Amino acid sequence: MQGFLKVVADTIGSVLKMILLTRFPVPHSLSLTAREMVLLGNGPSLRLFLQEKQDFMKGKELMMVNYAALSESFEQHKPKYYLLLDLAFFKKEENIQKIFIPLAEKTQWEMNLFVPYWAKKIKNWQRPLKNNNQIKLTFFNSVPVEGYVPFCHFCFDRQWGMPRPRNVLVAGLMLGMRCGFSTIYVTGADHSWLKELWVDDNNVVHTDSAHFYDKNGAVSTPTSCDMYFWMNSFAIAFRSYKQVERYARKKGVDIYNVTPGSYIDAFRRKNV
């Protein structure tokens, strides 16, 4: 009974969130030149993947995320898709300078930039992109939808929302399916956060986070959140991957995790 009531509550809550936050019109699917996509997370394992698996990426479209534009790999591999999701990218002036100016300067090929609808009303981040007609802005609904599974899939089909995008790769996978790709490979998705957390003698939680573009290795950063927050956040992300996989199977889309040592257990593994 308790589980049933939670499903009902989640469904009602999702309806209310969509009424308040979902925006229209919902964009149509984008035209494809390939049937397969590689979604490049920013985990440290991506460095080796980009060095050794270039042949694997040939004939496939690429999607990069977050700060990947700051790396040399961005101009080398010229992704057709790029995704930004976190509020900090659009609100903080330092991040606007850090990410959008390099995006505008480096992108000399046609690229679709996916941005959540709620960022549309924030104007500052859009200024650096105005003079680059190679970048096509595509807005999407990032509203978290949870509850009764058929209801969730009904909403996903109409692009009214998606599984809670606690991690940017959740949104990347949903957008890849929306674009019409039949096969999506996920790499750079280490998600080995448990190994990166530690607590000092003052009960301050630190993260030793590492990305493929970090030239000096992992950076230790004190956080303002407790361990409960981090564990709950991780649980939400891994649950969302399970929901993405369930939806992908319904749509006949194959998602393969090709990240060595990845902690994500939702998708089938493939050694490339």
Coordinates of C-alpha atoms in Angstrom, one line a residue:
M1 CA 0.0 0.0 0.0
Q2 CA 2.8 2.4 0.9
G3 CA 4.5 1.8 -2.5
F4 CA 1.2 2.4 -4.3
L5 CA 0.6 5.7 -2.5
K6 CA 4.1 6.8 -3.4
V7 CA 3.5 6.1 -7.0
V8 CA 0.2 8.1 -6.9
A9 CA 1.9 11.0 -5.1
D10 CA 4.8 11.0 -7.6
T11 CA 2.4 11.0 -10.5
I12 CA 0.3 13.9 -9.1
G13 CA 3.4 15.8 -8.3
S14 CA 4.7 15.4 -11.8
V15 CA 1.5 16.6 -13.3
L16 CA 1.7 19.8 -11.2
K17 CA 5.3 20.3 -12.1
M18 CA 4.6 20.0 -15.8
I19 CA 1.6 22.4 -15.6
L20 CA 4.0 25.0 -14.0
L21 CA 7.2 24.3 -15.8
T22 CA 6.7 22.5 -19.2
R23 CA 7.0 24.8 -22.1
F24 CA 5.6 24.6 -25.7
P25 CA 6.0 24.1 -28.5
V26 CA 8.0 21.0 -28.2
P27 CA 10.7 20.9 -31.0
H28 CA 10.5 18.1 -33.6
S29 CA 13.2 15.5 -33.9
L30 CA 16.3 16.6 -35.7
S31 CA 17.5 15.2 -39.0
L32 CA 20.1 12.5 -38.7
T33 CA 23.1 11.6 -40.8
A34 CA 23.9 8.5 -38.7
R35 CA 21.9 6.0 -36.8
E36 CA 24.4 5.7 -33.9
M37 CA 25.5 8.3 -31.3
V38 CA 28.3 8.3 -28.8
L39 CA 27.5 10.3 -25.6
L40 CA 30.8 11.5 -24.1
G41 CA 30.7 12.0 -20.4
N42 CA 33.6 13.9 -18.8
G43 CA 34.9 11.2 -16.5
P44 CA 38.7 10.6 -16.4
S45 CA 38.4 7.4 -18.5
L46 CA 37.4 9.5 -21.5
R47 CA 41.0 10.6 -22.0
L48 CA 42.1 7.1 -22.9
F49 CA 39.0 6.4 -24.9
L50 CA 39.6 9.5 -27.1
Q51 CA 43.2 8.4 -27.6
E52 CA 42.6 4.8 -28.5
K53 CA 39.1 4.5 -29.9
Q54 CA 39.0 7.1 -32.6
D55 CA 38.1 4.4 -35.2
F56 CA 35.1 3.4 -33.2
M57 CA 33.7 6.9 -33.3
K58 CA 33.9 7.1 -37.1
G59 CA 30.4 7.2 -38.7
K60 CA 28.7 8.0 -35.4
E61 CA 27.4 11.4 -34.2
L62 CA 29.0 12.7 -31.0
M63 CA 27.4 14.6 -28.1
M64 CA 29.6 16.4 -25.6
V65 CA 28.5 18.0 -22.3
N66 CA 29.4 20.6 -19.7
Y67 CA 33.0 21.9 -19.8
A68 CA 34.2 19.6 -22.7
A69 CA 34.4 22.6 -24.9
L70 CA 37.5 23.7 -23.0
S71 CA 39.4 20.7 -24.1
E72 CA 41.4 20.2 -27.3
S73 CA 39.2 17.2 -28.1
F74 CA 36.2 19.5 -28.7
E75 CA 37.7 21.1 -31.9
Q76 CA 39.4 17.8 -32.9
H77 CA 36.2 15.7 -32.8
K78 CA 33.7 18.4 -33.7
P79 CA 30.5 17.1 -31.9
K80 CA 27.3 17.6 -33.7
Y81 CA 25.5 17.9 -30.3
Y82 CA 26.4 19.7 -27.1
L83 CA 24.4 19.7 -23.9
L84 CA 24.4 22.2 -21.0
L85 CA 22.0 21.6 -18.1
D86 CA 23.2 23.0 -14.8
L87 CA 21.8 26.3 -13.6
A88 CA 25.3 27.5 -12.8
F89 CA 26.2 27.6 -16.5
F90 CA 23.5 30.2 -17.2
K91 CA 23.4 32.3 -14.0
K92 CA 27.0 32.8 -12.9
E93 CA 28.9 35.4 -14.9
E94 CA 32.2 33.6 -14.4
N95 CA 30.7 30.4 -16.0
I96 CA 29.2 32.4 -18.8
Q97 CA 32.7 33.8 -19.6
K98 CA 34.3 30.4 -19.1
I99 CA 32.0 28.2 -21.3
F100 CA 30.0 30.3 -23.8
I101 CA 32.8 32.5 -25.1
P102 CA 35.0 29.4 -26.0
L103 CA 31.9 27.7 -27.5
A104 CA 31.2 30.7 -29.7
E105 CA 34.9 31.1 -30.8
K106 CA 35.7 27.5 -31.3
T107 CA 32.6 26.1 -33.1
Q108 CA 33.2 26.5 -36.8
W109 CA 30.9 23.6 -37.8
E110 CA 27.2 23.0 -37.5
M111 CA 26.3 22.1 -34.0
N112 CA 23.1 21.8 -32.0
L113 CA 23.3 23.2 -28.5
F114 CA 20.7 21.7 -26.2
V115 CA 19.6 24.0 -23.4
P116 CA 16.7 23.6 -20.9
Y117 CA 13.7 25.8 -21.5
W118 CA 13.9 27.5 -18.2
A119 CA 17.2 29.1 -19.3
K120 CA 15.6 30.8 -22.3
K121 CA 14.5 33.8 -20.1
I122 CA 18.1 34.3 -18.9
K123 CA 19.7 36.6 -21.6
N124 CA 23.3 37.0 -20.5
W125 CA 24.6 33.6 -21.6
Q126 CA 23.0 34.1 -25.1
R127 CA 25.0 37.2 -26.0
P128 CA 28.3 35.4 -26.9
L129 CA 26.4 33.1 -29.3
K130 CA 24.6 35.7 -31.3
N131 CA 27.4 36.1 -33.9
N132 CA 27.9 32.4 -34.5
N133 CA 25.4 31.1 -36.9
Q134 CA 26.9 27.6 -36.8
I135 CA 25.4 27.0 -33.4
K136 CA 21.7 26.1 -33.4
L137 CA 20.0 26.5 -30.0
T138 CA 17.5 23.8 -29.2
F139 CA 15.5 24.1 -26.0
F140 CA 14.1 21.1 -24.2
N141 CA 11.9 20.3 -21.2
S142 CA 14.0 19.0 -18.3
V143 CA 11.0 18.7 -15.9
P144 CA 11.4 15.6 -13.8
V145 CA 8.6 13.1 -14.4
E146 CA 8.0 10.3 -12.0
G147 CA 5.2 7.9 -10.9
Y148 CA 3.1 5.4 -12.8
V149 CA 5.3 4.0 -15.6
P150 CA 2.8 4.2 -18.5
F151 CA 2.1 7.8 -17.5
C152 CA 5.8 8.6 -17.5
H153 CA 6.4 7.0 -20.9
F154 CA 3.4 9.0 -22.2
C155 CA 5.0 12.2 -21.1
F156 CA 8.5 11.2 -22.4
D157 CA 7.0 10.4 -25.8
R158 CA 5.7 14.0 -26.0
Q159 CA 8.9 15.5 -24.6
W160 CA 7.0 17.1 -21.7
G161 CA 9.7 16.0 -19.3
M162 CA 12.2 13.2 -18.5
P163 CA 13.5 11.0 -15.7
R164 CA 15.0 13.3 -13.0
P165 CA 18.1 14.6 -14.7
R166 CA 20.3 14.6 -11.6
N167 CA 23.2 13.9 -13.9
V168 CA 23.6 15.6 -17.3
L169 CA 24.0 12.1 -19.0
V170 CA 20.4 11.3 -18.1
A171 CA 19.3 14.3 -20.2
G172 CA 21.8 13.4 -22.9
L173 CA 20.4 9.9 -23.3
M174 CA 16.8 11.1 -23.5
L175 CA 17.8 13.8 -26.1
G176 CA 19.6 11.1 -28.1
M177 CA 16.5 9.1 -28.2
R178 CA 14.5 12.1 -29.1
C179 CA 16.8 12.8 -32.1
G180 CA 16.0 9.3 -33.3
F181 CA 19.2 7.4 -32.8
S182 CA 18.7 3.6 -32.7
T183 CA 21.9 2.9 -30.8
I184 CA 23.6 5.1 -28.2
Y185 CA 27.0 4.4 -26.6
V186 CA 27.9 6.0 -23.3
T187 CA 31.6 6.6 -22.5
G188 CA 33.4 8.7 -19.9
A189 CA 30.6 7.8 -17.5
D190 CA 32.9 6.6 -14.6
H191 CA 30.4 7.6 -11.9
S192 CA 32.9 6.3 -9.3
W193 CA 31.9 9.1 -6.9
L194 CA 32.0 6.8 -3.9
K195 CA 35.8 6.5 -4.2
E196 CA 36.0 10.3 -4.5
L197 CA 34.3 11.3 -1.2
W198 CA 36.0 11.6 2.2
V199 CA 35.3 13.3 5.5
D200 CA 37.8 15.3 7.5
D201 CA 38.1 15.6 11.2
N202 CA 35.7 18.6 11.2
N203 CA 33.0 16.5 9.5
V204 CA 33.4 18.4 6.3
V205 CA 32.8 16.3 3.2
H206 CA 35.4 16.6 0.4
T207 CA 35.2 15.4 -3.2
D208 CA 38.3 14.4 -5.1
S209 CA 36.6 15.0 -8.5
A210 CA 38.4 14.3 -11.7
H211 CA 37.6 14.9 -15.4
F212 CA 39.2 13.9 -18.6
Y213 CA 40.3 17.5 -19.3
D214 CA 42.0 18.0 -15.9
K215 CA 45.7 18.2 -16.7
N216 CA 46.8 18.1 -13.1
G217 CA 44.6 15.2 -12.0
A218 CA 41.9 15.1 -9.4
V219 CA 41.1 18.3 -7.5
S220 CA 40.1 18.0 -3.8
T221 CA 37.2 20.4 -2.9
P222 CA 35.4 20.9 0.4
T223 CA 31.7 20.9 0.1
S224 CA 28.9 22.5 2.1
C225 CA 26.7 19.3 1.9
D226 CA 26.7 16.4 4.3
M227 CA 27.2 12.7 3.4
Y228 CA 23.4 12.0 3.4
F229 CA 23.0 14.6 0.7
W230 CA 25.6 13.1 -1.5
M231 CA 24.4 9.5 -1.1
N232 CA 20.8 10.6 -1.8
S233 CA 22.0 12.5 -4.9
F234 CA 23.8 9.4 -6.2
A235 CA 20.8 7.2 -5.6
I236 CA 18.6 9.5 -7.6
A237 CA 21.0 9.5 -10.5
F238 CA 21.3 5.7 -10.6
R239 CA 17.5 5.3 -10.3
S240 CA 17.1 7.7 -13.3
Y241 CA 19.4 5.6 -15.4
K242 CA 17.2 2.6 -14.7
Q243 CA 14.2 4.6 -15.9
V244 CA 16.0 5.7 -19.0
E245 CA 16.9 2.0 -19.8
R246 CA 13.3 0.9 -19.3
Y247 CA 12.1 3.6 -21.7
A248 CA 14.8 2.8 -24.2
R249 CA 13.7 -0.8 -24.4
K250 CA 10.1 0.2 -24.9
K251 CA 11.3 2.4 -27.8
G252 CA 13.6 -0.3 -29.3
V253 CA 16.7 1.8 -28.6
D254 CA 19.9 0.1 -27.6
I255 CA 22.0 1.8 -25.0
Y256 CA 25.5 0.4 -24.3
N257 CA 27.8 1.5 -21.6
V258 CA 31.4 1.3 -23.0
T259 CA 33.1 2.9 -20.0
P260 CA 35.6 0.6 -18.4
G261 CA 35.0 0.3 -14.7
S262 CA 31.8 2.4 -14.7
Y263 CA 29.6 2.2 -11.7
I264 CA 26.4 2.5 -13.8
D265 CA 24.7 -0.9 -13.8
A266 CA 21.5 0.0 -15.7
F267 CA 22.8 -0.5 -19.3
R268 CA 24.3 -3.4 -21.1
R269 CA 28.1 -3.4 -21.3
K270 CA 30.0 -3.6 -24.5
N271 CA 33.8 -3.8 -24.9
V272 CA 34.9 -1.7 -27.8

